[in-house]
Amino acid sequence: MTRIYVKTLTAMLLLLLILAACNKNKIKPSLPAAERMKAAEKMFKDEDYLDAKTEFRIIILNFPGNTVSAKAQYMYAECHFKLKEYIIAAAEYEKLVRVFPNSEYVDDGQFKIALCYYKLSPKYSLDQEYTLKAIEEFQKFLEDYPTSELKSETNKYMRKCREKLAKKYYVTAESYKKLTYYDAAIIYFDYVLDNYYDTEFSQQALMGKADCYFRMGNNEEAVKYYKIFLDKYPKASRANKVKAELDKILKEG
């Protein structure tokens, strides 16, 4: 009898603990917006993003036009961002910018839209739709908030995006060069030179273009671009090799 009683008591205690755990983050439905907001923010601070997301959503739906509405929308987007749900997060930040254009959170929201697309950007060999979208949104942020303290960080992300795009076109050019499709290679090298002149691949593209002309037997164009290379990058690691190649062409010519 005693053994049965102990087992029953133990089971009841376990049930109470489970119920307590389940109700740990429950918020009373009757709480006013400000108090519910405070509770939701605590969940967010405790990194309980799933429950926080639910509560911020309730505030958005149940208290439209309230003084905490804009912040709730921002924090709702933040929850999705923290959960790495970047497509949804971007949409919610966009809603913040659209619905609450005068909110104190709008500038950060616009920055986060761009950052979401940056996070979605895949490696250079894959489709770069998100990379291009990230650049577009970062540029929009700089135009709308030219004096923002996030300007330096924005430029850093834009440079990384541009380097990735430049690499994609440069690698394509090199592939054509290896296949001896020199005309096609030059088209892609030129694309890098024209559109990504401020990246590390600009130097390599110029060298690749000169090499293509040399391999095609077009010494006149090869000499022209080797000279341009040496003028622009006199201290480049390949400068001595280029000088030797140039001297050889000029002597043979």
GROMACS .gro file of N, CA and C in nm, residues 9-66:
model
  174
    9LEU      N    1   0.227   0.949  -0.556
    9LEU     CA    2   0.276   1.081  -0.518
    9LEU      C    3   0.386   1.128  -0.613
   10THR      N    4   0.474   1.036  -0.648
   10THR     CA    5   0.583   1.068  -0.742
   10THR      C    6   0.528   1.109  -0.878
   11ALA      N    7   0.427   1.035  -0.925
   11ALA     CA    8   0.365   1.065  -1.054
   11ALA      C    9   0.299   1.202  -1.052
   12MET      N   10   0.234   1.235  -0.940
   12MET     CA   11   0.168   1.365  -0.929
   12MET      C   12   0.269   1.479  -0.929
   13LEU      N   13   0.381   1.457  -0.860
   13LEU     CA   14   0.486   1.559  -0.856
   13LEU      C   15   0.546   1.583  -0.994
   14LEU      N   16   0.568   1.472  -1.067
   14LEU     CA   17   0.620   1.484  -1.203
   14LEU      C   18   0.524   1.560  -1.293
   15LEU      N   19   0.394   1.531  -1.277
   15LEU     CA   20   0.292   1.600  -1.356
   15LEU      C   21   0.291   1.749  -1.327
   16LEU      N   22   0.305   1.783  -1.199
   16LEU     CA   23   0.308   1.924  -1.161
   16LEU      C   24   0.430   1.995  -1.219
   17LEU      N   25   0.544   1.925  -1.220
   17LEU     CA   26   0.666   1.983  -1.276
   17LEU      C   27   0.651   2.007  -1.426
   18ILE      N   28   0.589   1.910  -1.494
   18ILE     CA   29   0.568   1.923  -1.639
   18ILE      C   30   0.475   2.040  -1.669
   19LEU      N   31   0.367   2.049  -1.592
   19LEU     CA   32   0.272   2.159  -1.611
   19LEU      C   33   0.337   2.294  -1.584
   20ALA      N   34   0.423   2.296  -1.481
   20ALA     CA   35   0.492   2.421  -1.447
   20ALA      C   36   0.585   2.462  -1.560
   21ALA      N   37   0.654   2.363  -1.617
   21ALA     CA   38   0.745   2.392  -1.728
   21ALA      C   39   0.669   2.442  -1.850
   22CYS      N   40   0.554   2.380  -1.876
   22CYS     CA   41   0.473   2.420  -1.991
   22CYS      C   42   0.418   2.561  -1.975
   23ASN      N   43   0.389   2.597  -1.851
   23ASN     CA   44   0.329   2.729  -1.825
   23ASN      C   45   0.431   2.837  -1.793
   24LYS      N   46   0.558   2.799  -1.799
   24LYS     CA   47   0.664   2.891  -1.760
   24LYS      C   48   0.656   3.024  -1.833
   25ASN      N   49   0.635   3.015  -1.965
   25ASN     CA   50   0.636   3.136  -2.045
   25ASN      C   51   0.497   3.182  -2.088
   26LYS      N   52   0.395   3.126  -2.026
   26LYS     CA   53   0.259   3.168  -2.061
   26LYS      C   54   0.230   3.307  -2.006
   27ILE      N   55   0.166   3.389  -2.088
   27ILE     CA   56   0.130   3.524  -2.046
   27ILE      C   57  -0.022   3.533  -2.041
   28LYS      N   58  -0.073   3.594  -1.937
   28LYS     CA   59  -0.218   3.607  -1.922
   28LYS      C   60  -0.277   3.684  -2.040
   29PRO      N   61  -0.385   3.633  -2.097
   29PRO     CA   62  -0.447   3.699  -2.212
   29PRO      C   63  -0.493   3.841  -2.184
   30SER      N   64  -0.524   3.869  -2.057
   30SER     CA   65  -0.579   4.000  -2.022
   30SER      C   66  -0.474   4.108  -2.000
   31LEU      N   67  -0.347   4.073  -2.011
   31LEU     CA   68  -0.242   4.172  -1.987
   31LEU      C   69  -0.250   4.287  -2.087
   32PRO      N   70  -0.232   4.411  -2.041
   32PRO     CA   71  -0.229   4.525  -2.134
   32PRO      C   72  -0.104   4.520  -2.221
   33ALA      N   73  -0.104   4.599  -2.327
   33ALA     CA   74   0.003   4.593  -2.428
   33ALA      C   75   0.142   4.615  -2.368
   34ALA      N   76   0.155   4.715  -2.282
   34ALA     CA   77   0.287   4.749  -2.227
   34ALA      C   78   0.344   4.634  -2.144
   35GLU      N   79   0.260   4.571  -2.063
   35GLU     CA   80   0.308   4.461  -1.978
   35GLU      C   81   0.338   4.337  -2.062
   36ARG      N   82   0.254   4.311  -2.161
   36ARG     CA   83   0.280   4.197  -2.250
   36ARG      C   84   0.410   4.219  -2.327
   37MET      N   85   0.432   4.344  -2.366
   37MET     CA   86   0.555   4.378  -2.438
   37MET      C   87   0.677   4.352  -2.350
   38LYS      N   88   0.667   4.391  -2.225
   38LYS     CA   89   0.778   4.372  -2.131
   38LYS      C   90   0.809   4.223  -2.114
   39ALA      N   91   0.704   4.142  -2.103
   39ALA     CA   92   0.722   3.998  -2.087
   39ALA      C   93   0.783   3.937  -2.214
   40ALA      N   94   0.737   3.982  -2.330
   40ALA     CA   95   0.788   3.930  -2.457
   40ALA      C   96   0.936   3.967  -2.476
   41GLU      N   97   0.971   4.088  -2.436
   41GLU     CA   98   1.110   4.131  -2.447
   41GLU      C   99   1.201   4.049  -2.357
   42LYS      N  100   1.149   4.009  -2.241
   42LYS     CA  101   1.229   3.924  -2.152
   42LYS      C  102   1.254   3.788  -2.217
   43MET      N  103   1.152   3.734  -2.283
   43MET     CA  104   1.170   3.609  -2.356
   43MET      C  105   1.279   3.623  -2.462
   44PHE      N  106   1.274   3.736  -2.533
   44PHE     CA  107   1.373   3.761  -2.638
   44PHE      C  108   1.512   3.770  -2.577
   45LYS      N  109   1.523   3.841  -2.466
   45LYS     CA  110   1.652   3.856  -2.398
   45LYS      C  111   1.705   3.721  -2.351
   46ASP      N  112   1.614   3.633  -2.312
   46ASP     CA  113   1.651   3.498  -2.267
   46ASP      C  114   1.673   3.402  -2.384
   47GLU      N  115   1.669   3.456  -2.507
   47GLU     CA  116   1.689   3.380  -2.630
   47GLU      C  117   1.580   3.276  -2.655
   48ASP      N  118   1.464   3.300  -2.597
   48ASP     CA  119   1.347   3.215  -2.623
   48ASP      C  120   1.270   3.278  -2.740
   49TYR      N  121   1.330   3.268  -2.858
   49TYR     CA  122   1.279   3.342  -2.974
   49TYR      C  123   1.145   3.290  -3.025
   50LEU      N  124   1.121   3.161  -3.010
   50LEU     CA  125   0.994   3.105  -3.058
   50LEU      C  126   0.875   3.161  -2.979
   51ASP      N  127   0.885   3.157  -2.845
   51ASP     CA  128   0.776   3.210  -2.763
   51ASP      C  129   0.767   3.362  -2.777
   52ALA      N  130   0.882   3.427  -2.785
   52ALA     CA  131   0.883   3.573  -2.800
   52ALA      C  132   0.814   3.612  -2.930
   53LYS      N  133   0.843   3.537  -3.034
   53LYS     CA  134   0.782   3.564  -3.166
   53LYS      C  135   0.630   3.557  -3.157
   54THR      N  136   0.580   3.457  -3.087
   54THR     CA  137   0.434   3.442  -3.071
   54THR      C  138   0.374   3.562  -2.999
   55GLU      N  139   0.441   3.605  -2.892
   55GLU     CA  140   0.388   3.716  -2.812
   55GLU      C  141   0.393   3.849  -2.888
   56PHE      N  142   0.500   3.872  -2.960
   56PHE     CA  143   0.508   3.996  -3.039
   56PHE      C  144   0.400   3.997  -3.147
   57ARG      N  145   0.372   3.880  -3.202
   57ARG     CA  146   0.267   3.869  -3.303
   57ARG      C  147   0.130   3.900  -3.243
   58ILE      N  148   0.107   3.853  -3.121
   58ILE     CA  149  -0.020   3.881  -3.052
   58ILE      C  150  -0.036   4.031  -3.030
   59ILE      N  151   0.072   4.096  -2.990
   59ILE     CA  152   0.067   4.242  -2.968
   59ILE      C  153   0.033   4.314  -3.098
   60ILE      N  154   0.097   4.272  -3.207
   60ILE     CA  155   0.072   4.335  -3.338
   60ILE      C  156  -0.074   4.323  -3.377
   61LEU      N  157  -0.132   4.204  -3.355
   61LEU     CA  158  -0.270   4.178  -3.397
   61LEU      C  159  -0.373   4.239  -3.303
   62ASN      N  160  -0.344   4.234  -3.172
   62ASN     CA  161  -0.444   4.276  -3.073
   62ASN      C  162  -0.436   4.424  -3.035
   63PHE      N  163  -0.321   4.486  -3.063
   63PHE     CA  164  -0.306   4.626  -3.022
   63PHE      C  165  -0.258   4.714  -3.138
   64PRO      N  166  -0.329   4.713  -3.250
   64PRO     CA  167  -0.288   4.799  -3.363
   64PRO      C  168  -0.300   4.946  -3.326
   65GLY      N  169  -0.203   5.024  -3.363
   65GLY     CA  170  -0.207   5.166  -3.332
   65GLY      C  171  -0.159   5.201  -3.193
   66ASN      N  172  -0.125   5.100  -3.114
   66ASN     CA  173  -0.074   5.125  -2.979
   66ASN      C  174   0.068   5.182  -2.988
   0.00000   0.00000   0.00000
